[in-house]
């Protein structure tokens, strides 16, 4: 009885060993392909071209470069087609067999290429990410992970409020072309913090000169020139695309520079008006018909004199023109700048 049990155990052990060898047996090319298999000739049925199914999964856009109008993307490319010249191994128990990447030199594969690709490579960071499957119905599945740099024709007129449509263009044997498109919307947070808010503050700072007395020449000149140099430096620091046409950010920065420049030009007009008043010849006290009231004697420093009255009136007349120009600038410049900001955001955003 014990011998019979040992015999049964040995038979079961041999059965499982043989079955395990069948499951883990390496598939050879001679097991699936005939001797006259030509990997250069596509599989056809009644001279009908083979249909290839293409699918892209896990598309990951890595970077976008406006300078050369390209973007980098990592994709997982799946292809499947039927090759009835192949035979599925009779000893295989599973419904499919996994083939390694070296079978690409033995089997016919679609002549697929990316039309708008500049650079491309297989993503083999750890292990080769390219392999085949062979199913029982003689259908082949091919999967690979690619890193591509693709060209995208961008229209940057509304930069940085633009929206681009880029895609992956694939073609094969000059008979068909596929394109998978994606819409890219630019986030404006970076430009809002680093460009728009600083330039608005610089323009507002340049308009503060209208509230400084016109005779405080060093203060107004320093504030105006500093604002102008700061905003010009900001323009060169802004990351603008290298294109031959004007983009929205160019219009914004140029108009801001214009506001700062005209605020400085306004002070130059104020200085010119005040200087002109000082150089204007004055008539004698007794010859002016408009100075009847100032002829009233006023007591100054304990003595009766007309000198104090004359100097007060003279300062009032000399400062009337510059003060009016400053008052007009306080109303005109902020209002016009606010209108420009509203029009800019309504048109480009």
mmCIF file of C-alpha atoms in Angstrom:
data_model
loop_
_atom_site.group_PDB
_atom_site.id
_atom_site.type_symbol
_atom_site.label_atom_id
_atom_site.label_comp_id
_atom_site.label_asym_id
_atom_site.label_seq_id
_atom_site.Cartn_x
_atom_site.Cartn_y
_atom_site.Cartn_z
ATOM 1 C CA UNK A 1 0.000 0.000 0.000
ATOM 2 C CA UNK A 2 2.792 2.411 0.890
ATOM 3 C CA UNK A 3 4.556 1.622 -2.409
ATOM 4 C CA UNK A 4 1.372 2.458 -4.319
ATOM 5 C CA UNK A 5 1.120 5.816 -2.574
ATOM 6 C CA UNK A 6 4.737 6.611 -3.379
ATOM 7 C CA UNK A 7 4.065 5.697 -7.022
ATOM 8 C CA UNK A 8 1.074 8.054 -7.219
ATOM 9 C CA UNK A 9 3.047 10.888 -5.638
ATOM 10 C CA UNK A 10 5.854 10.447 -8.153
ATOM 11 C CA UNK A 11 3.365 10.512 -11.050
ATOM 12 C CA UNK A 12 1.716 13.706 -9.802
ATOM 13 C CA UNK A 13 5.119 15.316 -9.294
ATOM 14 C CA UNK A 14 6.224 14.480 -12.825
ATOM 15 C CA UNK A 15 2.895 15.756 -14.212
ATOM 16 C CA UNK A 16 3.206 19.144 -12.530
ATOM 17 C CA UNK A 17 6.875 19.454 -13.527
ATOM 18 C CA UNK A 18 6.058 18.755 -17.184
ATOM 19 C CA UNK A 19 3.083 21.138 -17.084
ATOM 20 C CA UNK A 20 5.205 23.847 -15.522
ATOM 21 C CA UNK A 21 7.828 23.387 -18.241
ATOM 22 C CA UNK A 22 5.119 23.804 -20.849
ATOM 23 C CA UNK A 23 3.892 27.008 -19.269
ATOM 24 C CA UNK A 24 7.374 28.514 -18.951
ATOM 25 C CA UNK A 25 8.790 27.256 -22.210
ATOM 26 C CA UNK A 26 10.397 29.960 -24.315
ATOM 27 C CA UNK A 27 8.598 30.505 -27.591
ATOM 28 C CA UNK A 28 10.785 30.406 -30.707
ATOM 29 C CA UNK A 29 10.254 32.076 -34.036
ATOM 30 C CA UNK A 30 10.028 28.690 -35.724
ATOM 31 C CA UNK A 31 7.088 27.853 -33.436
ATOM 32 C CA UNK A 32 4.843 30.570 -34.917
ATOM 33 C CA UNK A 33 6.189 31.486 -38.364
ATOM 34 C CA UNK A 34 6.662 29.318 -41.487
ATOM 35 C CA UNK A 35 10.032 29.025 -43.143
ATOM 36 C CA UNK A 36 9.036 31.284 -46.045
ATOM 37 C CA UNK A 37 7.856 34.101 -43.777
ATOM 38 C CA UNK A 38 8.837 37.507 -45.186
ATOM 39 C CA UNK A 39 8.849 40.253 -42.561
ATOM 40 C CA UNK A 40 9.181 42.921 -45.287
ATOM 41 C CA UNK A 41 5.864 42.010 -46.917
ATOM 42 C CA UNK A 42 2.722 43.135 -45.086
ATOM 43 C CA UNK A 43 0.084 40.509 -44.305
ATOM 44 C CA UNK A 44 -2.867 40.688 -46.699
ATOM 45 C CA UNK A 45 -6.103 38.773 -47.153
ATOM 46 C CA UNK A 46 -7.312 38.710 -50.774
ATOM 47 C CA UNK A 47 -4.999 41.635 -51.556
ATOM 48 C CA UNK A 48 -6.723 43.726 -48.914
ATOM 49 C CA UNK A 49 -4.384 45.941 -46.845
ATOM 50 C CA UNK A 50 -4.119 45.004 -43.239
ATOM 51 C CA UNK A 51 -5.931 47.215 -40.743
ATOM 52 C CA UNK A 52 -3.802 48.599 -37.925
ATOM 53 C CA UNK A 53 -5.428 49.908 -34.764
ATOM 54 C CA UNK A 54 -3.541 52.647 -32.961
ATOM 55 C CA UNK A 55 -4.217 53.917 -29.476
ATOM 56 C CA UNK A 56 -2.352 56.433 -27.319
ATOM 57 C CA UNK A 57 -2.562 56.170 -23.542
ATOM 58 C CA UNK A 58 -1.054 58.073 -20.631
ATOM 59 C CA UNK A 59 -0.042 61.168 -22.607
ATOM 60 C CA UNK A 60 2.066 63.358 -20.330
ATOM 61 C CA UNK A 61 3.013 66.820 -21.623
ATOM 62 C CA UNK A 62 6.332 67.725 -20.050
ATOM 63 C CA UNK A 63 7.322 71.161 -21.362
ATOM 64 C CA UNK A 64 6.281 73.794 -23.905
ATOM 65 C CA UNK A 65 8.820 76.001 -25.668
ATOM 66 C CA UNK A 66 7.440 79.096 -27.432
ATOM 67 C CA UNK A 67 10.836 80.073 -28.858
ATOM 68 C CA UNK A 68 10.959 77.189 -31.354
ATOM 69 C CA UNK A 69 7.208 76.394 -31.113
ATOM 70 C CA UNK A 70 7.521 72.843 -29.834
ATOM 71 C CA UNK A 71 6.447 70.742 -26.889
ATOM 72 C CA UNK A 72 7.675 67.502 -25.310
ATOM 73 C CA UNK A 73 5.337 64.650 -24.493
ATOM 74 C CA UNK A 74 5.662 61.123 -23.124
ATOM 75 C CA UNK A 75 3.124 58.683 -24.559
ATOM 76 C CA UNK A 76 2.286 54.998 -24.374
ATOM 77 C CA UNK A 77 1.679 53.823 -27.937
ATOM 78 C CA UNK A 78 -0.386 50.688 -28.647
ATOM 79 C CA UNK A 79 -0.687 49.036 -32.072
ATOM 80 C CA UNK A 80 -2.557 45.899 -33.064
ATOM 81 C CA UNK A 81 -2.977 44.017 -36.338
ATOM 82 C CA UNK A 82 -3.691 40.525 -37.612
ATOM 83 C CA UNK A 83 -1.080 38.376 -39.322
ATOM 84 C CA UNK A 84 -2.678 35.162 -40.585
ATOM 85 C CA UNK A 85 0.648 33.805 -41.767
ATOM 86 C CA UNK A 86 1.510 33.018 -38.151
ATOM 87 C CA UNK A 87 0.410 29.938 -36.204
ATOM 88 C CA UNK A 88 -0.199 29.788 -32.489
ATOM 89 C CA UNK A 89 1.880 27.099 -30.709
ATOM 90 C CA UNK A 90 -0.161 23.981 -29.998
ATOM 91 C CA UNK A 91 1.617 23.323 -26.707
ATOM 92 C CA UNK A 92 0.727 26.773 -25.290
ATOM 93 C CA UNK A 93 -2.036 26.671 -22.686
ATOM 94 C CA UNK A 94 -2.614 30.411 -22.369
ATOM 95 C CA UNK A 95 -4.599 32.552 -24.771
ATOM 96 C CA UNK A 96 -1.598 34.781 -25.494
ATOM 97 C CA UNK A 97 2.181 34.714 -25.481
ATOM 98 C CA UNK A 98 4.469 37.586 -24.504
ATOM 99 C CA UNK A 99 7.329 38.273 -26.920
ATOM 100 C CA UNK A 100 10.302 40.503 -26.168
ATOM 101 C CA UNK A 101 11.504 43.526 -28.118
ATOM 102 C CA UNK A 102 13.908 41.558 -30.336
ATOM 103 C CA UNK A 103 10.969 40.141 -32.266
ATOM 104 C CA UNK A 104 10.678 43.519 -34.006
ATOM 105 C CA UNK A 105 13.469 42.337 -36.343
ATOM 106 C CA UNK A 106 11.576 39.121 -37.148
ATOM 107 C CA UNK A 107 7.933 40.115 -37.497
ATOM 108 C CA UNK A 108 6.275 42.524 -39.889
ATOM 109 C CA UNK A 109 5.444 45.791 -38.113
ATOM 110 C CA UNK A 110 3.582 48.859 -39.391
ATOM 111 C CA UNK A 111 5.713 51.575 -40.953
ATOM 112 C CA UNK A 112 4.531 54.198 -38.487
ATOM 113 C CA UNK A 113 6.282 57.524 -38.062
ATOM 114 C CA UNK A 114 5.430 60.866 -36.473
ATOM 115 C CA UNK A 115 5.085 63.623 -39.036
ATOM 116 C CA UNK A 116 5.660 66.603 -36.716
ATOM 117 C CA UNK A 117 8.361 65.008 -34.548
ATOM 118 C CA UNK A 118 11.742 66.708 -34.168
ATOM 119 C CA UNK A 119 13.261 64.248 -31.697
ATOM 120 C CA UNK A 120 12.138 60.945 -30.252
ATOM 121 C CA UNK A 121 13.385 57.995 -28.251
ATOM 122 C CA UNK A 122 12.193 54.944 -26.353
ATOM 123 C CA UNK A 123 11.712 55.471 -22.651
ATOM 124 C CA UNK A 124 14.065 52.764 -21.380
ATOM 125 C CA UNK A 125 14.906 54.286 -18.030
ATOM 126 C CA UNK A 126 14.831 51.044 -16.015
ATOM 127 C CA UNK A 127 13.907 48.219 -18.404
ATOM 128 C CA UNK A 128 13.035 48.144 -22.117
ATOM 129 C CA UNK A 129 9.477 49.445 -22.427
ATOM 130 C CA UNK A 130 8.728 47.773 -25.758
ATOM 131 C CA UNK A 131 7.234 44.309 -26.205
ATOM 132 C CA UNK A 132 4.773 42.183 -28.234
ATOM 133 C CA UNK A 133 1.782 39.971 -27.500
ATOM 134 C CA UNK A 134 0.653 37.121 -29.742
ATOM 135 C CA UNK A 135 -2.924 35.937 -29.205
ATOM 136 C CA UNK A 136 -4.602 32.707 -30.232
ATOM 137 C CA UNK A 137 -6.514 34.416 -33.031
ATOM 138 C CA UNK A 138 -3.127 35.322 -34.589
ATOM 139 C CA UNK A 139 -3.413 38.967 -33.633
ATOM 140 C CA UNK A 140 -0.300 40.885 -32.617
ATOM 141 C CA UNK A 141 -0.256 43.666 -30.030
ATOM 142 C CA UNK A 142 2.722 45.980 -29.844
ATOM 143 C CA UNK A 143 3.298 48.430 -26.989
ATOM 144 C CA UNK A 144 6.084 50.976 -26.463
ATOM 145 C CA UNK A 145 6.621 54.080 -24.374
ATOM 146 C CA UNK A 146 8.037 57.062 -26.263
ATOM 147 C CA UNK A 147 9.397 60.499 -25.414
ATOM 148 C CA UNK A 148 8.784 62.880 -28.326
ATOM 149 C CA UNK A 149 9.532 66.500 -29.116
ATOM 150 C CA UNK A 150 6.804 67.687 -31.483
ATOM 151 C CA UNK A 151 6.386 70.838 -33.539
ATOM 152 C CA UNK A 152 3.267 72.915 -32.888
ATOM 153 C CA UNK A 153 2.406 75.965 -35.007
ATOM 154 C CA UNK A 154 1.371 78.496 -32.352
ATOM 155 C CA UNK A 155 -0.421 81.797 -32.799
ATOM 156 C CA UNK A 156 0.955 83.988 -30.005
ATOM 157 C CA UNK A 157 -0.903 87.232 -30.744
ATOM 158 C CA UNK A 158 -2.808 86.954 -27.436
ATOM 159 C CA UNK A 159 0.251 85.856 -25.408
ATOM 160 C CA UNK A 160 0.089 85.284 -22.405
ATOM 161 C CA UNK A 161 -3.711 84.908 -22.670
ATOM 162 C CA UNK A 162 -3.501 82.525 -25.604
ATOM 163 C CA UNK A 163 -4.940 79.078 -26.205
ATOM 164 C CA UNK A 164 -3.093 76.658 -28.487
ATOM 165 C CA UNK A 165 -4.201 73.486 -30.229
ATOM 166 C CA UNK A 166 -1.323 71.056 -30.658
ATOM 167 C CA UNK A 167 -1.313 67.427 -31.645
ATOM 168 C CA UNK A 168 0.514 64.248 -32.560
ATOM 169 C CA UNK A 169 0.465 63.475 -36.293
ATOM 170 C CA UNK A 170 1.095 59.875 -37.371
ATOM 171 C CA UNK A 171 1.368 58.473 -40.887
ATOM 172 C CA UNK A 172 2.137 55.077 -42.478
ATOM 173 C CA UNK A 173 3.091 54.029 -46.026
ATOM 174 C CA UNK A 174 1.818 57.300 -47.496
ATOM 175 C CA UNK A 175 -1.800 56.148 -47.453
ATOM 176 C CA UNK A 176 -3.232 57.439 -44.209
ATOM 177 C CA UNK A 177 -2.614 60.003 -41.517
ATOM 178 C CA UNK A 178 -3.905 60.216 -37.965
ATOM 179 C CA UNK A 179 -3.848 63.186 -35.622
ATOM 180 C CA UNK A 180 -4.621 63.396 -31.950
ATOM 181 C CA UNK A 181 -5.050 66.985 -30.786
ATOM 182 C CA UNK A 182 -4.979 68.568 -27.373
ATOM 183 C CA UNK A 183 -5.949 72.107 -26.331
ATOM 184 C CA UNK A 184 -3.347 73.928 -24.217
ATOM 185 C CA UNK A 185 -4.521 76.833 -22.059
ATOM 186 C CA UNK A 186 -1.833 79.006 -20.523
ATOM 187 C CA UNK A 187 -2.094 79.827 -16.847
ATOM 188 C CA UNK A 188 -1.827 83.551 -16.206
ATOM 189 C CA UNK A 189 -0.793 83.442 -12.558
ATOM 190 C CA UNK A 190 2.924 83.766 -13.304
ATOM 191 C CA UNK A 191 2.493 86.852 -15.498
ATOM 192 C CA UNK A 192 -0.033 88.398 -13.123
ATOM 193 C CA UNK A 193 2.410 88.264 -10.218
ATOM 194 C CA UNK A 194 5.655 88.979 -12.079
ATOM 195 C CA UNK A 195 4.558 91.406 -14.821
ATOM 196 C CA UNK A 196 1.102 92.951 -14.483
ATOM 197 C CA UNK A 197 1.020 93.873 -10.792
ATOM 198 C CA UNK A 198 4.607 95.334 -10.734
ATOM 199 C CA UNK A 199 4.019 97.425 -13.870
ATOM 200 C CA UNK A 200 0.700 98.768 -12.546
ATOM 201 C CA UNK A 201 2.414 99.826 -9.321
ATOM 202 C CA UNK A 202 5.227 101.532 -11.263
ATOM 203 C CA UNK A 203 2.743 103.504 -13.384
ATOM 204 C CA UNK A 204 0.777 104.562 -10.297
ATOM 205 C CA UNK A 205 4.032 105.559 -8.611
ATOM 206 C CA UNK A 206 4.960 107.751 -11.578
ATOM 207 C CA UNK A 207 1.582 109.526 -11.305
ATOM 208 C CA UNK A 208 2.284 110.468 -7.689
ATOM 209 C CA UNK A 209 4.473 113.286 -9.033
ATOM 210 C CA UNK A 210 1.297 115.231 -9.881
ATOM 211 C CA UNK A 211 0.628 115.649 -6.141
ATOM 212 C CA UNK A 212 4.159 116.857 -5.357
ATOM 213 C CA UNK A 213 4.613 120.677 -5.504
ATOM 214 C CA UNK A 214 5.980 121.753 -8.850
ATOM 215 C CA UNK A 215 8.806 123.682 -7.227
ATOM 216 C CA UNK A 216 10.129 120.467 -5.588
ATOM 217 C CA UNK A 217 12.226 119.732 -8.655
ATOM 218 C CA UNK A 218 14.647 117.096 -7.224
ATOM 219 C CA UNK A 219 11.805 115.007 -5.772
ATOM 220 C CA UNK A 220 9.728 114.956 -8.967
ATOM 221 C CA UNK A 221 12.704 114.341 -11.252
ATOM 222 C CA UNK A 222 13.985 111.475 -9.091
ATOM 223 C CA UNK A 223 10.593 109.784 -8.889
ATOM 224 C CA UNK A 224 9.880 110.145 -12.616
ATOM 225 C CA UNK A 225 13.276 108.968 -13.877
ATOM 226 C CA UNK A 226 13.374 106.055 -11.424
ATOM 227 C CA UNK A 227 9.925 104.891 -12.545
ATOM 228 C CA UNK A 228 10.929 105.090 -16.214
ATOM 229 C CA UNK A 229 14.162 103.143 -15.781
ATOM 230 C CA UNK A 230 12.464 100.522 -13.620
ATOM 231 C CA UNK A 231 9.704 99.751 -16.093
ATOM 232 C CA UNK A 232 12.129 99.613 -19.034
ATOM 233 C CA UNK A 233 14.209 97.089 -17.090
ATOM 234 C CA UNK A 234 11.030 95.135 -16.378
ATOM 235 C CA UNK A 235 10.321 94.906 -20.091
ATOM 236 C CA UNK A 236 13.689 93.290 -20.787
ATOM 237 C CA UNK A 237 13.201 90.867 -17.895
ATOM 238 C CA UNK A 238 9.789 89.716 -19.104
ATOM 239 C CA UNK A 239 9.902 86.314 -20.817
ATOM 240 C CA UNK A 240 8.531 87.216 -24.240
ATOM 241 C CA UNK A 241 8.403 84.780 -27.194
ATOM 242 C CA UNK A 242 10.815 85.394 -30.051
ATOM 243 C CA UNK A 243 8.317 86.118 -32.821
ATOM 244 C CA UNK A 244 8.289 88.705 -35.594
ATOM 245 C CA UNK A 245 4.882 90.154 -34.703
ATOM 246 C CA UNK A 246 3.473 92.052 -31.740
ATOM 247 C CA UNK A 247 1.944 90.061 -28.888
ATOM 248 C CA UNK A 248 -0.419 91.259 -26.158
ATOM 249 C CA UNK A 249 2.326 91.544 -23.558
ATOM 250 C CA UNK A 250 4.295 93.859 -25.882
ATOM 251 C CA UNK A 251 1.303 96.196 -26.058
ATOM 252 C CA UNK A 252 0.885 96.189 -22.272
ATOM 253 C CA UNK A 253 4.543 96.941 -21.510
ATOM 254 C CA UNK A 254 4.839 99.568 -24.241
ATOM 255 C CA UNK A 255 1.746 101.423 -23.043
ATOM 256 C CA UNK A 256 2.964 101.338 -19.445
ATOM 257 C CA UNK A 257 6.292 102.801 -20.553
ATOM 258 C CA UNK A 258 4.336 105.463 -22.442
ATOM 259 C CA UNK A 259 2.346 106.457 -19.334
ATOM 260 C CA UNK A 260 5.525 106.765 -17.257
ATOM 261 C CA UNK A 261 7.273 108.744 -20.003
ATOM 262 C CA UNK A 262 4.388 111.204 -20.451
ATOM 263 C CA UNK A 263 4.181 111.766 -16.705
ATOM 264 C CA UNK A 264 7.834 112.815 -16.844
ATOM 265 C CA UNK A 265 7.105 114.911 -19.922
ATOM 266 C CA UNK A 266 4.263 116.621 -18.048
ATOM 267 C CA UNK A 267 6.692 117.807 -15.393
ATOM 268 C CA UNK A 268 8.960 119.186 -18.110
ATOM 269 C CA UNK A 269 5.955 121.235 -19.335
ATOM 270 C CA UNK A 270 5.325 122.427 -15.768
ATOM 271 C CA UNK A 271 8.948 123.579 -15.445
ATOM 272 C CA UNK A 272 8.710 125.376 -18.783
ATOM 273 C CA UNK A 273 5.549 127.228 -17.715
ATOM 274 C CA UNK A 274 6.990 128.312 -14.385
ATOM 275 C CA UNK A 275 10.231 129.516 -15.999
ATOM 276 C CA UNK A 276 8.296 131.481 -18.613
ATOM 277 C CA UNK A 277 6.326 133.299 -15.902
ATOM 278 C CA UNK A 278 9.482 134.273 -14.067
ATOM 279 C CA UNK A 279 11.118 135.721 -17.184
ATOM 280 C CA UNK A 280 8.062 137.772 -18.177
ATOM 281 C CA UNK A 281 8.704 141.528 -17.679
ATOM 282 C CA UNK A 282 6.551 143.131 -15.021
ATOM 283 C CA UNK A 283 5.112 146.646 -15.155
ATOM 284 C CA UNK A 284 5.430 149.235 -12.447
ATOM 285 C CA UNK A 285 3.012 149.243 -9.603
ATOM 286 C CA UNK A 286 1.427 152.545 -10.602
ATOM 287 C CA UNK A 287 1.020 151.626 -14.282
ATOM 288 C CA UNK A 288 -1.048 148.455 -13.771
ATOM 289 C CA UNK A 289 -4.795 148.873 -13.714
ATOM 290 C CA UNK A 290 -5.260 145.352 -12.293
ATOM 291 C CA UNK A 291 -3.267 146.040 -9.158
ATOM 292 C CA UNK A 292 -5.536 148.523 -7.415
ATOM 293 C CA UNK A 293 -6.273 146.167 -4.534
ATOM 294 C CA UNK A 294 -2.589 145.244 -3.892
ATOM 295 C CA UNK A 295 -1.821 148.953 -3.599
ATOM 296 C CA UNK A 296 -3.449 148.918 -0.180
ATOM 297 C CA UNK A 297 -0.709 149.310 2.365
ATOM 298 C CA UNK A 298 -0.125 146.227 4.470
ATOM 299 C CA UNK A 299 1.887 146.092 7.616
ATOM 300 C CA UNK A 300 4.844 143.747 7.324
ATOM 301 C CA UNK A 301 7.476 143.287 9.988
ATOM 302 C CA UNK A 302 6.244 146.319 11.888
ATOM 303 C CA UNK A 303 6.533 148.717 8.945
ATOM 304 C CA UNK A 304 4.111 149.833 6.281
ATOM 305 C CA UNK A 305 5.225 148.543 2.909
ATOM 306 C CA UNK A 306 3.831 147.471 -0.483
ATOM 307 C CA UNK A 307 6.671 145.015 -1.059
ATOM 308 C CA UNK A 308 5.022 142.153 0.804
ATOM 309 C CA UNK A 309 1.770 142.545 -1.059
ATOM 310 C CA UNK A 310 3.543 142.668 -4.400
ATOM 311 C CA UNK A 311 5.551 139.490 -3.763
ATOM 312 C CA UNK A 312 2.476 137.519 -2.667
ATOM 313 C CA UNK A 313 0.541 138.510 -5.747
ATOM 314 C CA UNK A 314 3.505 137.787 -7.992
ATOM 315 C CA UNK A 315 3.884 134.226 -6.614
ATOM 316 C CA UNK A 316 0.189 133.620 -7.069
ATOM 317 C CA UNK A 317 0.282 134.662 -10.713
ATOM 318 C CA UNK A 318 3.433 132.672 -11.474
ATOM 319 C CA UNK A 319 2.074 129.429 -9.995
ATOM 320 C CA UNK A 320 -1.395 129.464 -11.539
ATOM 321 C CA UNK A 321 -0.357 127.821 -14.845
ATOM 322 C CA UNK A 322 1.699 124.905 -13.427
ATOM 323 C CA UNK A 323 -0.932 124.218 -10.765
ATOM 324 C CA UNK A 324 -3.667 124.009 -13.374
ATOM 325 C CA UNK A 325 -1.609 121.591 -15.469
ATOM 326 C CA UNK A 326 -0.949 119.392 -12.442
ATOM 327 C CA UNK A 327 -4.642 119.429 -11.548
ATOM 328 C CA UNK A 328 -5.597 118.421 -15.086
ATOM 329 C CA UNK A 329 -2.988 115.627 -15.054
ATOM 330 C CA UNK A 330 -4.369 114.238 -11.780
ATOM 331 C CA UNK A 331 -7.705 113.709 -13.490
ATOM 332 C CA UNK A 332 -6.594 112.755 -16.997
ATOM 333 C CA UNK A 333 -3.743 110.284 -16.471
ATOM 334 C CA UNK A 334 -5.371 107.921 -13.885
ATOM 335 C CA UNK A 335 -8.676 107.913 -15.785
ATOM 336 C CA UNK A 336 -7.039 107.119 -19.103
ATOM 337 C CA UNK A 337 -4.860 104.415 -17.535
ATOM 338 C CA UNK A 338 -7.941 102.791 -15.959
ATOM 339 C CA UNK A 339 -9.725 102.806 -19.325
ATOM 340 C CA UNK A 340 -6.684 101.217 -20.962
ATOM 341 C CA UNK A 341 -6.538 98.427 -18.343
ATOM 342 C CA UNK A 342 -10.239 97.611 -18.756
ATOM 343 C CA UNK A 343 -10.016 97.589 -22.565
ATOM 344 C CA UNK A 344 -6.888 95.405 -22.496
ATOM 345 C CA UNK A 345 -8.377 92.737 -20.246
ATOM 346 C CA UNK A 346 -11.716 92.682 -22.077
ATOM 347 C CA UNK A 347 -10.047 92.208 -25.470
ATOM 348 C CA UNK A 348 -7.243 89.762 -24.664
ATOM 349 C CA UNK A 349 -8.639 87.739 -21.757
#
